[in-house]
Coordinates of C-alpha atoms in Angstrom, one line a residue:
X1 CA 94.0 69.6 130.2
X2 CA 97.1 70.3 128.1
X3 CA 98.3 73.2 130.4
X4 CA 101.2 73.5 132.8
X5 CA 100.3 72.4 136.4
X6 CA 102.0 75.6 137.6
X7 CA 99.4 77.8 136.0
X8 CA 97.6 80.0 138.5
X9 CA 96.4 83.6 138.4
X10 CA 99.6 84.7 140.2
X11 CA 101.9 83.0 137.8
X12 CA 100.0 84.4 134.8
X13 CA 100.1 88.0 136.0
X14 CA 103.7 87.8 137.2
X15 CA 104.8 86.4 133.8
X16 CA 102.7 89.0 131.9
X17 CA 104.4 91.8 133.9
X18 CA 107.8 90.4 133.2
X19 CA 107.0 90.3 129.5
X20 CA 105.8 93.9 129.5
X21 CA 102.1 93.2 128.9
X22 CA 99.5 95.6 130.2
X23 CA 96.5 93.3 129.5
X24 CA 96.3 89.5 129.6
X25 CA 93.5 87.1 128.8
X26 CA 92.4 84.8 131.6
X27 CA 91.7 81.8 129.3
X28 CA 89.3 79.0 130.3
X29 CA 86.8 81.3 132.0
X30 CA 84.0 78.9 131.4
X31 CA 85.5 76.5 134.0
X32 CA 84.0 77.3 137.4
X33 CA 87.1 76.7 139.5
X34 CA 89.4 78.6 137.2
X35 CA 86.8 81.4 137.0
X36 CA 86.5 81.6 140.8
X37 CA 90.3 81.6 141.2
X38 CA 90.4 84.8 139.1
X39 CA 87.4 86.3 140.9
X40 CA 89.1 85.8 144.3
X41 CA 92.5 86.8 143.1
X42 CA 94.2 89.8 144.7
X43 CA 96.2 91.2 141.8
X44 CA 99.4 92.8 143.1
X45 CA 100.7 93.6 139.6
X46 CA 99.8 96.4 137.2
X47 CA 98.4 93.8 134.7
X48 CA 94.7 94.0 133.8
X49 CA 92.9 90.7 133.2
X50 CA 90.3 90.3 130.4
X51 CA 88.1 87.3 130.8
X52 CA 88.5 84.9 127.8
X53 CA 87.7 81.4 126.9
X54 CA 88.1 79.0 124.0
X55 CA 85.5 76.3 123.0
X56 CA 85.4 73.6 120.5
X57 CA 82.1 73.4 118.6
X58 CA 80.7 71.2 115.8
X59 CA 83.3 70.1 113.2
X60 CA 86.0 70.4 115.9
X61 CA 86.3 74.1 115.2
X62 CA 87.7 76.3 118.0
X63 CA 86.2 79.7 118.9
X64 CA 87.7 82.4 121.0
X65 CA 85.3 84.3 123.3
X66 CA 85.9 87.6 125.1
X67 CA 83.6 89.1 127.8
X68 CA 83.8 92.2 130.0
X69 CA 83.6 90.4 133.3
X70 CA 83.6 86.9 134.7
X71 CA 79.9 86.9 135.6
X72 CA 79.1 86.9 131.9
X73 CA 81.0 83.7 131.5
X74 CA 79.0 82.2 134.4
X75 CA 75.8 83.0 132.5
X76 CA 77.3 81.6 129.3
X77 CA 78.2 78.4 131.1
X78 CA 74.6 77.9 132.2
X79 CA 73.5 78.3 128.6
X80 CA 76.1 75.9 127.3
X81 CA 75.7 73.3 130.1
X82 CA 72.9 71.2 128.3
X83 CA 75.2 71.0 125.3
X84 CA 78.4 69.8 126.9
X85 CA 79.7 67.0 129.0
X86 CA 82.9 68.6 130.1
X87 CA 82.3 72.2 131.2
X88 CA 83.3 71.1 134.7
X89 CA 86.5 69.2 133.8
X90 CA 87.9 70.8 130.6
X91 CA 89.3 74.3 130.2
X92 CA 88.4 74.2 126.5
X93 CA 85.0 72.5 126.6
X94 CA 83.4 70.6 123.7
X95 CA 80.0 71.9 122.7
X96 CA 77.4 70.1 120.6
X97 CA 76.6 73.4 118.9
X98 CA 77.6 74.9 115.6
X99 CA 79.4 78.2 115.1
X100 CA 76.2 80.2 114.5
X101 CA 74.6 78.8 117.7
X102 CA 77.7 79.5 119.8
X103 CA 78.1 83.0 118.4
X104 CA 74.4 83.8 119.0
X105 CA 74.7 82.9 122.6
X106 CA 77.8 85.0 123.1
X107 CA 76.3 88.0 121.3
X108 CA 73.1 87.8 123.3
X109 CA 75.3 88.3 126.5
X110 CA 77.2 91.2 124.9
X111 CA 80.3 89.2 124.3
X112 CA 82.8 89.0 121.3
X113 CA 83.6 85.9 119.3
X114 CA 85.9 84.9 116.5
X115 CA 87.7 81.9 115.1
X116 CA 90.7 80.8 117.0
X117 CA 94.0 80.2 115.1
X118 CA 91.8 80.5 112.0
X119 CA 94.2 79.0 109.3
X120 CA 95.7 76.0 111.2
X121 CA 95.1 72.6 109.7
X122 CA 93.5 71.2 112.8
X123 CA 90.4 72.5 114.7
X124 CA 90.1 75.8 112.8
X125 CA 87.6 77.7 110.7
X126 CA 89.4 77.4 107.4
X127 CA 90.4 73.8 108.1
X128 CA 86.7 72.8 107.7
X129 CA 85.1 75.7 105.8
X130 CA 85.8 77.9 102.8
X131 CA 84.0 80.9 104.2
X132 CA 83.0 82.6 107.5
X133 CA 79.3 82.3 106.7
X134 CA 79.6 78.6 106.2
X135 CA 80.5 78.2 109.8
X136 CA 78.8 81.2 111.6
X137 CA 75.7 81.6 109.4
X138 CA 74.0 84.9 110.0
X139 CA 76.1 85.7 113.0
X140 CA 79.0 88.1 112.4
X141 CA 82.5 87.5 113.8
X142 CA 84.0 90.3 115.9
X143 CA 87.6 89.4 115.1
X144 CA 89.8 86.7 113.6
X145 CA 92.7 85.2 115.5
X146 CA 95.6 84.7 113.1
X147 CA 97.5 81.9 114.9
X148 CA 101.2 81.4 115.3
X149 CA 101.8 80.2 111.7
X150 CA 100.3 83.4 110.1
X151 CA 100.7 87.1 110.1
X152 CA 98.2 89.7 108.8
X153 CA 99.4 89.3 105.2
X154 CA 97.9 85.8 105.2
X155 CA 94.4 87.2 105.7
X156 CA 94.9 90.2 103.4
X157 CA 93.2 89.7 100.1
X158 CA 90.5 87.5 101.4
X159 CA 87.4 89.6 100.6
X160 CA 85.2 88.4 103.5
X161 CA 87.9 89.5 106.0
X162 CA 88.3 93.0 104.7
X163 CA 86.6 94.7 107.6
X164 CA 87.4 92.0 110.3
X165 CA 89.9 92.9 113.0
X166 CA 92.9 90.6 113.2
X167 CA 94.3 89.6 116.6
X168 CA 97.7 88.0 117.2
X169 CA 97.6 86.1 120.5
X170 CA 99.9 83.7 122.2
X171 CA 97.4 80.9 122.9
X172 CA 99.8 80.0 125.8
X173 CA 99.3 76.9 127.8
X174 CA 102.1 77.9 130.2
X175 CA 103.3 81.0 131.9
X176 CA 106.8 80.3 130.8
X177 CA 108.3 83.4 129.0
X178 CA 108.8 81.4 125.8
X179 CA 105.1 80.9 125.6
X180 CA 103.1 83.8 127.2
X181 CA 103.4 87.0 125.3
X182 CA 105.1 85.3 122.3
X183 CA 102.5 87.1 120.2
X184 CA 100.6 90.2 121.3
X185 CA 98.5 93.2 120.2
X186 CA 99.0 96.9 120.6
X187 CA 95.6 98.4 121.3
X188 CA 94.4 102.0 122.0
X189 CA 92.8 102.2 125.4
X190 CA 90.8 104.9 127.0
X191 CA 92.0 103.7 130.4
X192 CA 93.7 100.6 131.8
X193 CA 90.7 98.3 132.7
X194 CA 89.0 95.1 131.4
X195 CA 86.1 97.2 130.1
X196 CA 88.4 99.5 128.1
X197 CA 90.4 96.5 126.7
X198 CA 87.1 94.8 125.7
X199 CA 85.8 98.0 124.1
X200 CA 89.1 98.5 122.2
X201 CA 88.7 95.1 120.5
X202 CA 85.0 95.7 119.9
X203 CA 85.8 99.0 118.1
X204 CA 88.8 97.5 116.3
X205 CA 91.3 99.9 118.0
X206 CA 94.3 97.7 117.2
X207 CA 97.3 99.8 116.2
X208 CA 99.8 97.0 115.8
X209 CA 100.0 93.2 115.7
X210 CA 103.2 91.5 116.8
X211 CA 104.4 87.9 116.8
X212 CA 106.2 85.1 115.2
X213 CA 107.6 85.2 111.7
X214 CA 104.9 82.9 110.2
X215 CA 107.7 80.4 109.4
X216 CA 108.3 79.9 113.1
X217 CA 104.8 78.4 113.5
X218 CA 104.5 74.6 113.6
X219 CA 101.9 74.4 110.8
X220 CA 103.3 77.0 108.4
X221 CA 104.3 74.6 105.6
X222 CA 102.6 71.5 104.2
X223 CA 104.4 68.6 105.9
X224 CA 104.2 65.1 107.2
X225 CA 103.0 64.9 110.8
X226 CA 105.4 62.0 111.5
X227 CA 108.7 62.8 109.9
X228 CA 108.0 66.5 109.2
X229 CA 109.2 66.4 105.6
X230 CA 107.9 69.4 103.7
X231 CA 105.8 68.9 100.5
X232 CA 104.7 71.2 97.7
X233 CA 100.9 71.1 97.5
X234 CA 100.9 69.2 94.2
X235 CA 103.3 66.6 95.6
X236 CA 101.0 66.1 98.6
X237 CA 97.9 65.7 96.4
X238 CA 99.7 63.2 94.2
X239 CA 100.7 61.2 97.3
X240 CA 97.1 61.1 98.5
X241 CA 98.2 63.1 101.6
X242 CA 100.2 60.2 102.9
X243 CA 104.0 60.5 103.2
X244 CA 105.8 58.1 100.9
X245 CA 108.6 57.9 103.3
X246 CA 106.8 56.6 106.4
X247 CA 103.1 56.6 105.7
X248 CA 102.4 59.6 108.0
X249 CA 99.6 62.0 107.4
X250 CA 100.5 65.1 105.4
X251 CA 98.7 68.2 106.7
X252 CA 98.2 71.2 104.5
X253 CA 100.2 74.2 105.7
X254 CA 98.8 77.6 106.7
X255 CA 100.7 79.3 103.8
X256 CA 99.1 77.0 101.2
X257 CA 95.7 77.2 102.8
X258 CA 95.7 81.0 103.0
X259 CA 96.9 81.2 99.4
X260 CA 94.0 79.0 98.3
X261 CA 91.5 81.3 100.0
X262 CA 92.9 84.4 98.2
X263 CA 95.1 85.6 101.0
X264 CA 98.9 86.3 101.1
X265 CA 98.1 89.8 99.7
X266 CA 99.4 93.3 100.5
X267 CA 98.6 94.1 104.2
X268 CA 99.2 97.9 103.6
X269 CA 95.7 98.8 104.8
X270 CA 96.2 96.8 108.0
X271 CA 97.9 97.9 111.2
X272 CA 101.7 97.1 110.9
X273 CA 102.7 93.6 111.9
X274 CA 105.9 93.5 113.9
X275 CA 107.8 90.2 113.6
X276 CA 109.6 89.1 116.7
X277 CA 111.5 86.1 118.0
X278 CA 110.9 85.4 121.8
X279 CA 113.9 86.3 123.9
X280 CA 114.2 82.8 125.3
X281 CA 114.3 81.3 121.8
X282 CA 117.0 83.8 120.8
X283 CA 119.1 82.8 123.9
X284 CA 118.5 79.1 123.1
X285 CA 120.0 79.6 119.6
X286 CA 122.9 81.7 120.6
X287 CA 123.9 79.4 123.5
X288 CA 123.2 76.2 121.5
X289 CA 120.9 74.9 124.2
X290 CA 118.6 72.0 123.5
X291 CA 115.5 73.8 124.9
X292 CA 114.3 77.1 126.2
X293 CA 113.6 75.3 129.5
X294 CA 117.3 74.8 130.3
X295 CA 118.8 76.5 133.3
X296 CA 121.4 78.4 131.3
X297 CA 118.7 79.9 129.1
X298 CA 116.7 80.9 132.2
X299 CA 119.7 82.5 133.9
X300 CA 120.7 84.5 130.9
X301 CA 117.1 85.6 130.3
X302 CA 116.7 86.8 133.9
X303 CA 120.0 88.7 133.8
X304 CA 118.9 90.6 130.7
X305 CA 115.6 91.6 132.3
X306 CA 117.3 92.5 135.5
X307 CA 119.4 95.2 133.7
X308 CA 117.1 96.2 130.9
X309 CA 113.5 95.7 132.1
X310 CA 110.6 93.8 130.5
X311 CA 111.1 91.5 127.5
X312 CA 108.9 93.1 124.9
X313 CA 110.4 96.6 125.1
X314 CA 113.9 95.0 124.9
X315 CA 112.9 93.2 121.7
X316 CA 111.1 96.1 120.1
X317 CA 112.6 99.4 121.5
X318 CA 115.8 99.1 123.4
X319 CA 118.9 100.3 121.5
X320 CA 121.1 97.4 120.3
X321 CA 124.1 99.1 121.8
X322 CA 122.4 99.1 125.2
X323 CA 121.5 95.4 124.9
X324 CA 125.1 94.7 124.0
X325 CA 126.3 96.1 127.4
X326 CA 124.5 93.2 129.0
X327 CA 124.8 90.5 126.4
X328 CA 126.6 91.1 123.1
X329 CA 125.5 87.8 121.5
X330 CA 121.8 88.4 122.2
X331 CA 122.1 92.0 121.0
X332 CA 123.5 90.9 117.7
X333 CA 120.6 88.4 117.3
X334 CA 118.0 91.0 118.1
X335 CA 119.6 93.3 115.6
X336 CA 119.5 90.6 113.0
X337 CA 115.8 89.9 113.4
X338 CA 115.0 93.6 113.4
X339 CA 116.9 94.0 110.2
X340 CA 115.3 90.9 108.7
X341 CA 118.6 89.1 108.1
X342 CA 117.9 86.0 110.2
X343 CA 117.6 82.8 108.1
X344 CA 114.2 81.2 108.9
X345 CA 113.8 77.4 108.9
X346 CA 110.0 76.9 108.4
X347 CA 108.0 74.7 110.6
X348 CA 105.3 72.3 109.4
X349 CA 103.4 69.1 110.3
X350 CA 103.4 70.0 114.0
X351 CA 107.0 71.0 114.5
X352 CA 107.9 74.6 115.2
X353 CA 110.2 76.4 112.8
X354 CA 113.5 78.0 113.9
X355 CA 116.1 80.3 112.7
X356 CA 119.8 80.7 112.2
X357 CA 121.9 83.8 112.5
X358 CA 123.8 85.4 109.6

């Protein structure tokens, strides 16, 4: 459901290697056929696979779950089975359990759990609750996933999150390079294995978060879900959360919601957050293409990787002069986002933000 039909263990690992990722989450590990596909997969890449899943609990709140191995998810599926009708046909199953019950089951099996895309106006912790305890009760969360419309500053200043690890994850529904690895974490590993990756998250050994400028996310600003017009919070309240232009529903943006909760503070005590723009999106803008899925974007993307190597090091580390030897326009755009001189056009209401070059 809601994923690319081309997704398979092979395409996920191949794409992760092309991006420069060392560890990738499996996703959907509660689904028996997907889980078995991973268990029987002969991985020919250097990428380590960490078993993960997302579930939707009471109040339509999404929870992200990490386990050390797939057998733990098989046990968890048995526990959840009486409380769900779609464990066998949905990658992200609906559970008739609240956050505390789900977290308790995960913790009993030694797993980790936290709210997925915690600030988004749909299906998130802070869309329905004003506190972690209101959702999870006595069960502690092991991390908080920021989501594409937030960076670590959005959670900074919220007292209850002071000691909670922040994760920046892609939440990719496709192995396309514009989706997978669009956000990632730099973690300190004892060795390259699923157990070491799991233990690093458990211990909070995250040394850097990286991902979108928050404005790139599709729920960053308060906006109409039909025409995408942006609203100040007081305007939306006066309009009764209905767009005067077309009657569409206005959804509160992540920036406004985080500010309400006391966030948007100084993230100085957090690991650094490195803002990136996916390479396919950069190529789309510099070529004037309508989509990252076009052939000319794909050809240009693959040529850059052919000469310079995986995408993430190109975006983060490769010298601009070196990128320019392959593609001067892309080099200038990478230099602009590294220098913070791109002009961001914020997203909202379900439409992604974009950027223009100086």
